[in-house]
Coordinates of C-alpha atoms and ligand atoms in Angstrom, one line a residue:
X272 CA 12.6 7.5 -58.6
X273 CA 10.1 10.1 -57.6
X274 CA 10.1 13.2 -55.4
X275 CA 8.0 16.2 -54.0
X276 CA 6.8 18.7 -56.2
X277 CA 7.7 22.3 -55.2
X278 CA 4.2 23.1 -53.4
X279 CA 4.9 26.7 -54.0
X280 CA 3.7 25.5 -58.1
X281 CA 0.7 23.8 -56.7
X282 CA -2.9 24.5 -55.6
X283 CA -2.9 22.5 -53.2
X284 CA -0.6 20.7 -50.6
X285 CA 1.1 18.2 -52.7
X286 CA 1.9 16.5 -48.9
X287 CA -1.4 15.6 -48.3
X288 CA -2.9 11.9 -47.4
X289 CA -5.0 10.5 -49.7
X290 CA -8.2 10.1 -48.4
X291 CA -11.3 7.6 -49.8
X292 CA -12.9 8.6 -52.2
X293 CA -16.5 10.3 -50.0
X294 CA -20.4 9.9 -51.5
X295 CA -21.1 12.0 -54.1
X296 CA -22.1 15.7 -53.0
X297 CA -25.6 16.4 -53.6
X298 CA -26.1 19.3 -55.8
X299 CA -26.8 22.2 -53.8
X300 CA -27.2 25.8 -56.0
X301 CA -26.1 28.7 -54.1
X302 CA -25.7 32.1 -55.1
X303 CA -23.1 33.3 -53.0
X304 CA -20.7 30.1 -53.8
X305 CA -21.3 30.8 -57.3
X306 CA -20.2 34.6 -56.8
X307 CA -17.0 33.8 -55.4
X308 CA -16.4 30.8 -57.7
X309 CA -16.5 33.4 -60.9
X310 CA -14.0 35.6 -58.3
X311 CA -11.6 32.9 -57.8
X312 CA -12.4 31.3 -61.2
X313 CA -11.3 34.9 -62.8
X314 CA -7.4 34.8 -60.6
X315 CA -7.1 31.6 -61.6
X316 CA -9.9 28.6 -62.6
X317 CA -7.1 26.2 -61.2
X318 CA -7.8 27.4 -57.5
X319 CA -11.5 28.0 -58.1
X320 CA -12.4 24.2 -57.5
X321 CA -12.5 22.4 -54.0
X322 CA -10.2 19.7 -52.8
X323 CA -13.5 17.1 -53.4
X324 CA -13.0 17.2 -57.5
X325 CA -9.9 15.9 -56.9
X326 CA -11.4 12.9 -54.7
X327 CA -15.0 12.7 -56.6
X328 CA -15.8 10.4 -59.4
X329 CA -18.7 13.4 -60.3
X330 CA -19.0 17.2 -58.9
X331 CA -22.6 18.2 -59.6
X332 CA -22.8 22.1 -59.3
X333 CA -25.8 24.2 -60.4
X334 CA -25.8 27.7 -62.1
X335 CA -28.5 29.9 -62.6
X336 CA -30.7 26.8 -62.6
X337 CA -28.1 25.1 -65.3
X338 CA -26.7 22.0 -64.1
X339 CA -22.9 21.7 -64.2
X340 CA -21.1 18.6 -63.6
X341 CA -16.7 17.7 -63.0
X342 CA -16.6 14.7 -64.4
X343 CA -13.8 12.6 -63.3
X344 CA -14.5 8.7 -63.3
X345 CA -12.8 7.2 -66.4
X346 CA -15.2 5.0 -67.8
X347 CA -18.3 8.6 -67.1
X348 CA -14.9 10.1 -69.3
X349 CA -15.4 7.1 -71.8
X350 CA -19.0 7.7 -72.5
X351 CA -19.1 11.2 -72.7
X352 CA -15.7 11.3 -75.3
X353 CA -16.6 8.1 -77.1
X354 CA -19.2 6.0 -76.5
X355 CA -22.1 8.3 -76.7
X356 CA -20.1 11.4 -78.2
X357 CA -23.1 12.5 -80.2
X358 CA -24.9 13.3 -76.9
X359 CA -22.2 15.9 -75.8
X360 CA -21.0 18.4 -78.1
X361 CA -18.2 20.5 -77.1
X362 CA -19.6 23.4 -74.9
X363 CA -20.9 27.1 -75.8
X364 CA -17.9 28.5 -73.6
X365 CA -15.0 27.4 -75.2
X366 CA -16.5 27.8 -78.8
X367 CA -17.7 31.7 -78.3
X368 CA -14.2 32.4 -76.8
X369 CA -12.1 30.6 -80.1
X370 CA -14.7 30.9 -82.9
X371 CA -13.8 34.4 -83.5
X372 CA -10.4 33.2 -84.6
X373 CA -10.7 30.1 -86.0
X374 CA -14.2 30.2 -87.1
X375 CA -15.7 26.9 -88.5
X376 CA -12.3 25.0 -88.5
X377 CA -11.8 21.6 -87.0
X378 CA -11.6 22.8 -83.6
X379 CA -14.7 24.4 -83.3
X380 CA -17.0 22.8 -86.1
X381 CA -19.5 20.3 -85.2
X382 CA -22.1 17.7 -86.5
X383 CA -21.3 17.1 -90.7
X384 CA -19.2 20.0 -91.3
X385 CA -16.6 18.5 -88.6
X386 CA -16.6 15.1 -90.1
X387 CA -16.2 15.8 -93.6
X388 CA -13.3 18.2 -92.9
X389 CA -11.6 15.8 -90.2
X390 CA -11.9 13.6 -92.8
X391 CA -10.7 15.9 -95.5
X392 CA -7.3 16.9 -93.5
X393 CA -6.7 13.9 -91.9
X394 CA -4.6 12.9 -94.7
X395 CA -2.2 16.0 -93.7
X396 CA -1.6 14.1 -90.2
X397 CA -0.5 10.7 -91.3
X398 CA 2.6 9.6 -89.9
X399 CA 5.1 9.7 -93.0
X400 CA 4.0 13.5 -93.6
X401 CA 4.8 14.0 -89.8
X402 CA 8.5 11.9 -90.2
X403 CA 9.2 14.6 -93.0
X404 CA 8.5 17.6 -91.0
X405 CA 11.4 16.5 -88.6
X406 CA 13.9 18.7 -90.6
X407 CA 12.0 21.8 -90.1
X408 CA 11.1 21.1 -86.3
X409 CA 15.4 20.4 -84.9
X410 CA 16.2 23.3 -87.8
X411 CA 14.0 25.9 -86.1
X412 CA 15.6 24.7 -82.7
X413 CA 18.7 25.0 -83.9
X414 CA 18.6 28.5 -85.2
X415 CA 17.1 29.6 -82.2
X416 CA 20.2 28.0 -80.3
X417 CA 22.3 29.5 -82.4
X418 CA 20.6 33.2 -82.0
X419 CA 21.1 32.5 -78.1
X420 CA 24.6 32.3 -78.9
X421 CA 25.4 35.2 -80.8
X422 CA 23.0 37.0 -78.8
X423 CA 25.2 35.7 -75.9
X424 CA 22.1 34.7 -73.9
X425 CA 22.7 33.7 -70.5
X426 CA 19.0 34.4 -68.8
X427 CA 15.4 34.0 -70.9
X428 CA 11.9 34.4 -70.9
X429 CA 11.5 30.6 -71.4
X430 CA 7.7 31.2 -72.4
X431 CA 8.5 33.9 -75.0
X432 CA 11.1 31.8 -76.9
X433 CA 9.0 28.5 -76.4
X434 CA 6.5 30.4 -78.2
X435 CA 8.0 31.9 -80.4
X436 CA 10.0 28.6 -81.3
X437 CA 7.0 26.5 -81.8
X438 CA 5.4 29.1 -84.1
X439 CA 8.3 28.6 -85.8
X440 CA 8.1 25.2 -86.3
X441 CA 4.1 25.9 -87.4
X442 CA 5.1 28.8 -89.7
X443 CA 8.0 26.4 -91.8
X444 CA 5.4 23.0 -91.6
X445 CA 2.5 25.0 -92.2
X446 CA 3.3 27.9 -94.5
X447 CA 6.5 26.4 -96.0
X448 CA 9.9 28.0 -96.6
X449 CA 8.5 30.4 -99.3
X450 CA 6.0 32.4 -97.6
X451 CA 7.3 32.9 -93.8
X452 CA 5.0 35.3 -91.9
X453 CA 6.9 37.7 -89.2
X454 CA 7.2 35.0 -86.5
X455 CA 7.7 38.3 -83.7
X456 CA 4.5 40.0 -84.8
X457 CA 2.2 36.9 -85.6
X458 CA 3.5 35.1 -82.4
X459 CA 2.7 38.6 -80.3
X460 CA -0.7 38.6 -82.3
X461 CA -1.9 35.3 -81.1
X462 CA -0.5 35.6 -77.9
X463 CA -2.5 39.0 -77.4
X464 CA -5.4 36.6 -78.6
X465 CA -5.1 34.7 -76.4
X466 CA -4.0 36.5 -73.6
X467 CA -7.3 39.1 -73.8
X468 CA -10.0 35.8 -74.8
X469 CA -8.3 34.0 -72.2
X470 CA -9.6 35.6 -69.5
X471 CA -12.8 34.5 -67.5
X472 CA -15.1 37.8 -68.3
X473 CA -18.5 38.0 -66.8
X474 CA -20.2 38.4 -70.2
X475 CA -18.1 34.8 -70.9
X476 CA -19.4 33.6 -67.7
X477 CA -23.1 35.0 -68.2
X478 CA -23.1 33.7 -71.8
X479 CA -23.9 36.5 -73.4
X480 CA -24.2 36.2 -77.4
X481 CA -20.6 36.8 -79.9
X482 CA -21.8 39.8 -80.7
X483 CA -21.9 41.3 -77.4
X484 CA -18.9 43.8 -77.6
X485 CA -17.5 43.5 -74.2
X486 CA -13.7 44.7 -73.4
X487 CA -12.2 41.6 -73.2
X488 CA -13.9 41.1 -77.3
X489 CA -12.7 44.5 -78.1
X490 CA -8.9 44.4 -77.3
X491 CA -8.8 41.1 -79.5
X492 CA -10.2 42.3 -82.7
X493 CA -6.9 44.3 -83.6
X494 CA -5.0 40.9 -83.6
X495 CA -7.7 39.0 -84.5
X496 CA -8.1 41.7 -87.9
X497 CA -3.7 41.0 -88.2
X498 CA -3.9 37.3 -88.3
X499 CA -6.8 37.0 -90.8
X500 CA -5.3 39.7 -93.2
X501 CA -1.9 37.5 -92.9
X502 CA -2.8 34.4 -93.3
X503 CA -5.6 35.5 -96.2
X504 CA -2.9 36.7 -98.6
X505 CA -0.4 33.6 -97.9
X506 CA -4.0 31.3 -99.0
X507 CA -4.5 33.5 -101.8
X508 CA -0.7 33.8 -103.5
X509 CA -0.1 29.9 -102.8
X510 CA -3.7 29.2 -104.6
X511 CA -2.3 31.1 -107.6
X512 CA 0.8 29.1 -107.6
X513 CA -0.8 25.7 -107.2
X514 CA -2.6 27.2 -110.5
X515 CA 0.1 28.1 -112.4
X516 CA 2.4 25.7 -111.8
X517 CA 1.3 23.2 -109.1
X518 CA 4.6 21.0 -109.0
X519 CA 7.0 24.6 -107.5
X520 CA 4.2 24.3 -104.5
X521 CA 6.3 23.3 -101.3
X522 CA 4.8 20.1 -99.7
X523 CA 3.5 21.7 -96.8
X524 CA 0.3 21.8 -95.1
X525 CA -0.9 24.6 -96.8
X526 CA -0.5 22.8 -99.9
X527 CA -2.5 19.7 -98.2
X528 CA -5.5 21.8 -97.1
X529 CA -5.4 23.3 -100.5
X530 CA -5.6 20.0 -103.0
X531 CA -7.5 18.0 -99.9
X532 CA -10.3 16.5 -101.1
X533 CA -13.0 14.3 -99.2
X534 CA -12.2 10.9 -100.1
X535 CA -16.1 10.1 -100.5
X536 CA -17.4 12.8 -102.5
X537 CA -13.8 14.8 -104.1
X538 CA -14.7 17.9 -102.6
X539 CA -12.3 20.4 -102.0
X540 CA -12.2 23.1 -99.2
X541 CA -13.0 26.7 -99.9
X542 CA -10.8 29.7 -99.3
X543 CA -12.6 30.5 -95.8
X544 CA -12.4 26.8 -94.5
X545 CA -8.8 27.1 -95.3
X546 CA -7.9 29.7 -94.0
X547 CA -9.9 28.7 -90.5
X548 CA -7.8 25.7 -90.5
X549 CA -4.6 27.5 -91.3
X550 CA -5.6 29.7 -88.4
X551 CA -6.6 26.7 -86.4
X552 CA -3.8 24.6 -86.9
X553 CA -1.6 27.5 -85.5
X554 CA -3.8 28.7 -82.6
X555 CA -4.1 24.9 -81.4
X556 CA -0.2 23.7 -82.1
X557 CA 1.6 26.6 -80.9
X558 CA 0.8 27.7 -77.0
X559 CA -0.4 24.1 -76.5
X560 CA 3.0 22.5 -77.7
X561 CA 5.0 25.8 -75.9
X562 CA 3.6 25.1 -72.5
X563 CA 4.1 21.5 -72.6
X564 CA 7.9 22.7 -73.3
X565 CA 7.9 25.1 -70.6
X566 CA 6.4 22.5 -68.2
X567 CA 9.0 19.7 -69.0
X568 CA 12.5 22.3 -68.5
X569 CA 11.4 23.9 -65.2
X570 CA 10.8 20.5 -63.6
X571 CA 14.1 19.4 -65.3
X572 CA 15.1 22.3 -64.1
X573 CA 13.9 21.3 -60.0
X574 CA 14.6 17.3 -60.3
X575 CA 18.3 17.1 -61.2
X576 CA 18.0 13.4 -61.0
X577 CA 15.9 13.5 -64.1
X578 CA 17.5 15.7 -65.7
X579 CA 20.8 13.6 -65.6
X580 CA 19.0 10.7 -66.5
X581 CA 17.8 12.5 -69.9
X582 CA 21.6 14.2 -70.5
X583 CA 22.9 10.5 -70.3
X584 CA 20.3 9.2 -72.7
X585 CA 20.8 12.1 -75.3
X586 CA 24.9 11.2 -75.3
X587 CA 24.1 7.8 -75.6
X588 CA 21.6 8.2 -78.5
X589 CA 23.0 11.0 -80.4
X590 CA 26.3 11.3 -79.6
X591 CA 26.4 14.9 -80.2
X592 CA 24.4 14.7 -83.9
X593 CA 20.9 16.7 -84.5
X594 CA 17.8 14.3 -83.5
X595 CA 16.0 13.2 -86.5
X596 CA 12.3 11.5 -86.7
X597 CA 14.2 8.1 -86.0
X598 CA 15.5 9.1 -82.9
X599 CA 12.1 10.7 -81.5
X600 CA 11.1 6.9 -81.5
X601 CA 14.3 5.7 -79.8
X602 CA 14.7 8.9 -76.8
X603 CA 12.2 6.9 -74.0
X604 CA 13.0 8.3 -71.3
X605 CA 13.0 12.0 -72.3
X606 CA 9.2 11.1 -74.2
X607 CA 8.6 9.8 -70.7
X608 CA 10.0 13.0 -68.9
X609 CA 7.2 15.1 -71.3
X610 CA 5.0 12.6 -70.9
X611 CA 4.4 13.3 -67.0
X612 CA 5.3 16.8 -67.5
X613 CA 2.2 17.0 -69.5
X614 CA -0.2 15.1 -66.5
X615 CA 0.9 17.5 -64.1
X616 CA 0.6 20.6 -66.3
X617 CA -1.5 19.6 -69.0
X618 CA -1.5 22.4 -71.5
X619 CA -5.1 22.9 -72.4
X620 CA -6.5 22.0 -68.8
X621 CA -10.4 21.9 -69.5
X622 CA -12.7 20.5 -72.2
X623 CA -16.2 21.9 -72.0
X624 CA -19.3 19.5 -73.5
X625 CA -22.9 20.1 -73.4
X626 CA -25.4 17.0 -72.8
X627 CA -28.3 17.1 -75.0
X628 CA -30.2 14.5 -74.5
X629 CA -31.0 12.4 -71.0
X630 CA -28.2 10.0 -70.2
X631 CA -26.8 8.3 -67.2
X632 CA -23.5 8.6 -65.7
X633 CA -21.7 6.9 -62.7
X634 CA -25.4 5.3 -62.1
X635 CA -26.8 9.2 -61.9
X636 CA -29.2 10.7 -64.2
X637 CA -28.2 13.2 -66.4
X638 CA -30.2 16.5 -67.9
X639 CA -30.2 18.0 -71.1
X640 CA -28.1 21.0 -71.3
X641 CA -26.0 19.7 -68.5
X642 CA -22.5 21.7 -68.6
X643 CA -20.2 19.1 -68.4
X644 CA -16.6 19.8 -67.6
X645 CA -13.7 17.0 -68.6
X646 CA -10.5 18.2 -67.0
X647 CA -7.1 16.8 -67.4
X648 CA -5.8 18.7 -65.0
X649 CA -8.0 17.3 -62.7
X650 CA -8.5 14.0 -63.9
X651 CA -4.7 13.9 -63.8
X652 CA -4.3 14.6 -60.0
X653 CA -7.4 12.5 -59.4
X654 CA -6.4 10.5 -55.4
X655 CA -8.2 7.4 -57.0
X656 CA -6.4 7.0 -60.1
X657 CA -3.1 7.9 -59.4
X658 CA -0.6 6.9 -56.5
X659 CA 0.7 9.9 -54.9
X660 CA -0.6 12.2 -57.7
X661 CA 1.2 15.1 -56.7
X662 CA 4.8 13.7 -57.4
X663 CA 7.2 14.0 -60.5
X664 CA 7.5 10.3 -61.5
X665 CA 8.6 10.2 -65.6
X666 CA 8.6 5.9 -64.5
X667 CA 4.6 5.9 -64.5
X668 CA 5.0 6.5 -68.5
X669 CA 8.1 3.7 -68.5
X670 CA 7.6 0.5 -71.1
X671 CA 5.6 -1.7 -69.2
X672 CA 4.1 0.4 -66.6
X673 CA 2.6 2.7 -68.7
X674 CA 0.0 -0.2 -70.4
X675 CA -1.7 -0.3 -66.2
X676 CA -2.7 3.8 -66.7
X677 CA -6.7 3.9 -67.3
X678 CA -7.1 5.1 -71.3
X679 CA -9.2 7.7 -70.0
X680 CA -7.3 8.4 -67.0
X681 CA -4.4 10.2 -68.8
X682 CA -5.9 12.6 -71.4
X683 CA -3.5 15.8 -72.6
X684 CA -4.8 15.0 -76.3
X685 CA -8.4 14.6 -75.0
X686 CA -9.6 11.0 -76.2
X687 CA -12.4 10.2 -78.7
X688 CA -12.8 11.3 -82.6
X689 CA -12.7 14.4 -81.3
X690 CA -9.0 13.6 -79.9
X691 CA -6.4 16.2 -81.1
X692 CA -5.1 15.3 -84.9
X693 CA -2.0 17.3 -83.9
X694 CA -1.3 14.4 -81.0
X695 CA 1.9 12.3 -83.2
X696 CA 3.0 16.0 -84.2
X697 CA 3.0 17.8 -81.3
X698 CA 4.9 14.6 -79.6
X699 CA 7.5 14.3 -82.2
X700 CA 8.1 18.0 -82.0
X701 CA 8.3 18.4 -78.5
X702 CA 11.1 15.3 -78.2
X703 CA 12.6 16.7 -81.0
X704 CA 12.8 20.3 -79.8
X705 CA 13.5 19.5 -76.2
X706 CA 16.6 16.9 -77.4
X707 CA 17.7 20.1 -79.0
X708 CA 18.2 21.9 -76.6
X709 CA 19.0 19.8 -73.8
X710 CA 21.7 18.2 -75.6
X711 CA 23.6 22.0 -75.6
X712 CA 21.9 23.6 -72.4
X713 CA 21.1 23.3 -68.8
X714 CA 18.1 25.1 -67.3
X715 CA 18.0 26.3 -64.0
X716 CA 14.4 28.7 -63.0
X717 CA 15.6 31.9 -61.5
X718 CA 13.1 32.0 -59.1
X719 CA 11.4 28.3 -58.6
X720 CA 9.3 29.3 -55.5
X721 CA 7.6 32.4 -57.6
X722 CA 6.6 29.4 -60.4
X723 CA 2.2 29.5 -60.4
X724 CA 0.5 27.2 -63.1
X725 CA -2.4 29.1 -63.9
X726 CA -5.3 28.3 -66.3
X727 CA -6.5 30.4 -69.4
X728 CA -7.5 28.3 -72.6
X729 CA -4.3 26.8 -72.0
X730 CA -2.0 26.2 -68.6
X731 CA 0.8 29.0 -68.6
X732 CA 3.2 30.0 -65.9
X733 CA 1.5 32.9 -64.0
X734 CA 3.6 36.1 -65.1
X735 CA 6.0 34.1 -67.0
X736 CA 9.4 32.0 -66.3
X737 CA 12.5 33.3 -66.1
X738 CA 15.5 30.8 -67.0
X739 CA 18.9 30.8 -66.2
X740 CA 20.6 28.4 -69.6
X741 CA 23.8 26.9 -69.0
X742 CA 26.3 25.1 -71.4
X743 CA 25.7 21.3 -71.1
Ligands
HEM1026 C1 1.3 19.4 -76.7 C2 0.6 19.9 -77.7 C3 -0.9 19.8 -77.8 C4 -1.9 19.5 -76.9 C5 -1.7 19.2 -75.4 C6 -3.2 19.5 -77.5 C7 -4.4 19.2 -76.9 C8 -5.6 19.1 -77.6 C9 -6.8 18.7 -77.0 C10 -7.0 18.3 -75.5 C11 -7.7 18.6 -77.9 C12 -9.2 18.2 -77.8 C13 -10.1 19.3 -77.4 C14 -11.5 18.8 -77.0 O1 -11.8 17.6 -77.1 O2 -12.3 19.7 -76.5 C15 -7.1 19.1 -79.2 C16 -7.8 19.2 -80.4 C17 -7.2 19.7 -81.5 N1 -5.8 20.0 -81.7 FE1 -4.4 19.8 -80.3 N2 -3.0 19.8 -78.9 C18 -1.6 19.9 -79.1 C19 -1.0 20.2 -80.3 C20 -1.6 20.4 -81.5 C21 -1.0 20.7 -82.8 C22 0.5 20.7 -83.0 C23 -2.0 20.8 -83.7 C24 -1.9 21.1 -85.2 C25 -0.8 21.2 -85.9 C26 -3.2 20.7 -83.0 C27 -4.5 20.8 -83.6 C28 -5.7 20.4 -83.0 C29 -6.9 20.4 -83.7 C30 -7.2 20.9 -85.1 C31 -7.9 20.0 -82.8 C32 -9.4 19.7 -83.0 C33 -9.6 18.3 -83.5 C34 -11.1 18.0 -83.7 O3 -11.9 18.5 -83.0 O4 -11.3 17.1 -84.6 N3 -3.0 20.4 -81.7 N4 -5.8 19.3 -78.9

C-alpha cells in the first residue's frame, strides 16, 4: 500500500511524471547562478538544486573555477565510497564546520589516524555490546513517557523531546549511570552547535580558513567551550576510577574508549582522542537518530494506514510488555516504517568528498580537487532508481523486496569503511524507542501543511513540529 506524500513537505511536486533520464548537462560556470545558488542554498540547500539532479546520473557545476559534481549513479556512488575510497576524502566543508567540536575523532580524522582509531573503537560497536545497551534505550523512553504523564502532556515540541530523548539514551550508553551530564543544558548546547555551524555562511561557502572568526564561528564557541569543559571532567574522574579500582567502572562506552587498545600494536587512546570521540559519538548519535524519529511519527502521523498496521504488530509482539533487543529483530514492519522514513528524510542529507587524483566516473573524466557531493536525499528520490520516488511505501524495505534496492541506492548510513559505526545502534534504538511510544501514544501533527524538511548538517523540520499525543 502506498500513497501521496503531503507536497506541502516536499520541494518539489511529488505528482509529477517521471521523465527519462536527459544527456548529461555540460558544465557551464556562471556567476550569477552561482549567486543565487548560495541564496537559495542559505533558506534551504534542499530547494537550492534543480529538478535535473533528481533525473541525472552526474550534475557537473563549476565554482570559482572548482569543479563540483552531484553524483547520483550507484555504481559512480560505489567507486567513490568503496572502490577507490582513497581518492576521495571527505570534503573541506563538512570537516571545518564539525572539527571544532569533535576535533580529530572518527568523524572527521582521515588517512592513519582514522584507521587505527576505527579500528581501536570498533570493538565498542559489536553487536552483543549493542544487545546490552537495550535496557538503557526503552528505560529512557519510558521515563520520558512517564514525565508526559505527570506533566499531563497533551501537545509537544516532537523535535525538542526527540532530542532530548536520544541524548538520553547517549548520556546513560555513553557516560553510564554514574556520571549523567545535565541532559537540558548539554542537549541545548549541541543543539545551539549545531543550530549556529549549521548554517550555509559565506565565509563557509568561500572556504575561508578555521580561524577566520566569522558570526556564525563566534556564537558557537560558548557551547562549544560548555561541552568540552563537560565532557573533560567526566574523562578525567572516570580515568581515575578505572585507576583505583577498575572493576566499579560501569561497562559503558566511556569505559571502552578508555581500556581500547589497537589490536595490532596495544596502544591506547589519549585523553584528547577520547574526549573527541566522546564528543563525536554524541554530536553524530543524537540529532541524526532524533530526526529519523521525528521523520517516522509525522508520517505515521499522515498515513493512518500505516500507522494501524505498526499498532497491530506492536500488540501482537509485545502484548503490552517493554521491547527488549529480541524484539527489535522480530518488529518488521515498524523497522520497515523507519526504514523508508529515513529515504525520504534522510537525517544527514549530504556527504561531501574531495577527488585527489584523476579518475573516471560514469565514462567522464574527473579532476583533482573535484567537489563531489553524495546525497541521500537525492540519491533517494532519484526517477531512475526508484518507482514513484515521491510516495510513502514502508513495503519497498519488506523481506524479499528489499534484496532488489541497489546497495548504493539506499544510503542513510553512507556506505563504505567510512559507513557510520553507529548504523546497528542507531537502528535498534530507534525500533526500540519508537515501539515505546507507539505502543502508549498516537501522534497526530498539529499543523501537517506547515511541515518543511529543511537541510543543515542534518534534515530537521523547518521551525520545528508541533504534535498533538493521544492515548493508544
Ligand atoms: C539514524 C541515525 C544515524 C544516521 C542516519 C547516521 C548517518 C551517518 C552517516 C551518513 C555517516 C557517514 C558520513 C560520511 O560518509 O561522510 C555517519 C558516520 C558516523 N556516525 Fe552515524 N548516523 C546515525 C547514528 C549514529 C550513532 C548513534 C552514532 C554513535 C553512537 C554515530 C556515529 C558515527 C560516527 C563516529 C561516524 C564516522 C565513522 C567513520 O568515519 O569511520 N552515528 N553516520
Amino acid at each position: 500500500m502506498s500513497e501521496v506524500l503531503n507536497a506541502a513537505a516536499l520541494p518539489r511536486d511529488p505528482r509529477r511524471p517521471i521523465a527519462p533520464a536527459p544527456p548529461l548537462e555540460p558544465e557551464r560556470p556562471r556567476i550569477r547562478d552561482i549567486a543565487a545558488f548560495f541564496f537559495r542554498a542559505r533558506r534551504n540547500l534542499l530547494t537550492a538544486f534543480s529538478d535535473l539532479v533528481y533525473r541525472q546520473p552526474i550534475v557537473r557545476r563549476a565554482f570559482m573555477g572548482t569543479p563540483v559534481w552531484i553524483v547520483s549513479d550507484p555504481e559512480a556512488v560505489k567507486r567513490i565510497l568503496l572502490d577507490n575510497v582513497a581518492n576521495y576524502p571527505k570534503g573541506v566543508q563538512q570537516q571545518r564546520r564539525l572539527r571544532p567540536a569533535v576535533g580529530d575523532g572518527l568523524l572527521t580524522a582521515g588517512g592513519e589516524s582514522w584507521r587505527w582509531q576505527r579500528r581501536t573503537t570498533a570493538p565498542a560497536f559489536q553487536h552483543k555490546k549493542i544487545v546490552a545497551f537495550a535496557p538503557a534505550m526503552t528505560a529512557a523512553a519510558d521515563d520520558m513517557l512517564k514525565a508526559w504523564a505527570s506533566a499531563g502532556a497533551r501537545e509537544i515540541d516532537l523535535p525538542r523531546e526527540m532530542m532530548f530523548l536520544t541524548y538520553d539514551v547517549l548520556s546513560r550508553t555513553v557516560f553510564g549511570a554514574d556520571a549523567r551530564t545535565d541532559a537540558q543544558k548539554m542537549g541545548a548546547a549541541f543543539e545551539r552547535y549545531f543550530d549556529t555551524i549549521g548554517k550555509l555562511d559565506l565565509a563557509a561557502f568561500l572556504n575561508l580558513p578555521e580561524w577566520v572568526p566569522t558570526l556564525g564561528r563566534l556564537r558557537a564557541r560558548p557551547a562549544l567551550r560548555y561541552f568540552h569543559g563537560e565532557i573533560g571532567r567526566i574523562v578525567a574522574e572516570r580515568r581515575a576510577l578505572l585507576a583505583r579500582a577498575a572493576a566499579a567502572a560501569p561497562d559503558d562506552l566511556l569505559t571502552m574508549l578508555l581500556t581500547a587498545t589497537d589490536p595490532e600494536d596495544g596502544r591506547p587512546m589519549d585523553d584528547r582522542q577520547v574526549i573527541d570521540n566522546a564528543i563525536t559519538f554524541i554530536g553524530a548519535g543524537h540529532e541524526t537518530t532524533a530526526n529519523a524519529l521525528c521523520w517516522t511519527l509525522y508520517l505515521l502521523s499522515e498515513f493512518d494506514w500505516a500507522d494501524a498496521r505498526v499498532a497491530e504488530e506492536l500488540d501482537r509482539v509485545l502484548n503490552g510488555r517493554l521491547p527488549t533487543a529480541e524484539d527489535a529483530g522480530r518488529l518488521v514492519y515498524t523497522r520497515q516504517v523507519l526504514e523508508e522514513a529515513m529515504r525520504l528524510y534522510p537525517p544527514a542529507p549530504f556527504l561531501g568528498r574531495e577527488a585527489i587524483e584523476a579518475d573516471e566516473l560514469c565514462g567522464l573524466p574527473v579532476k583533482p580537487g573535484t567537489q563531489i557531493l553524495v546525497s541521500p536525499w537525492i540519491i533517494h528520490r532519484h526517477a531512475s532508481l526508484w518507482d514513484e520516488p515521491d510516495l510513502f511505501d514502508p513495503d519497498r524495505f519488506a523481506p524479499g523486496r528489499r534484496e532488489a534496492i541497489h546497495r548504493f541506492a539506499y544510503i542513510p548510513f553512507g556506505a563504505g569503511p567510512r559507513i557510520c559505526i553507529g548504523m546497528a545502534f542507531a537502528m535498534q534504538e530507534a525500533v526500540l524507542l519508537l515501539a515505546t511510544m507507539l505502543q502508549r501514544h498516537r501522534f497526530k501533527a498539529v499543523a501537517p501543511e506547515a511541515i518543511e524538511p529543511h537541510a543543515t548538517i542534518t534534515l530537521r523540520p523547518r521551525g520545528g513540529m508541533k504534535m498533538r499525543i493521544e492515548p493508544r
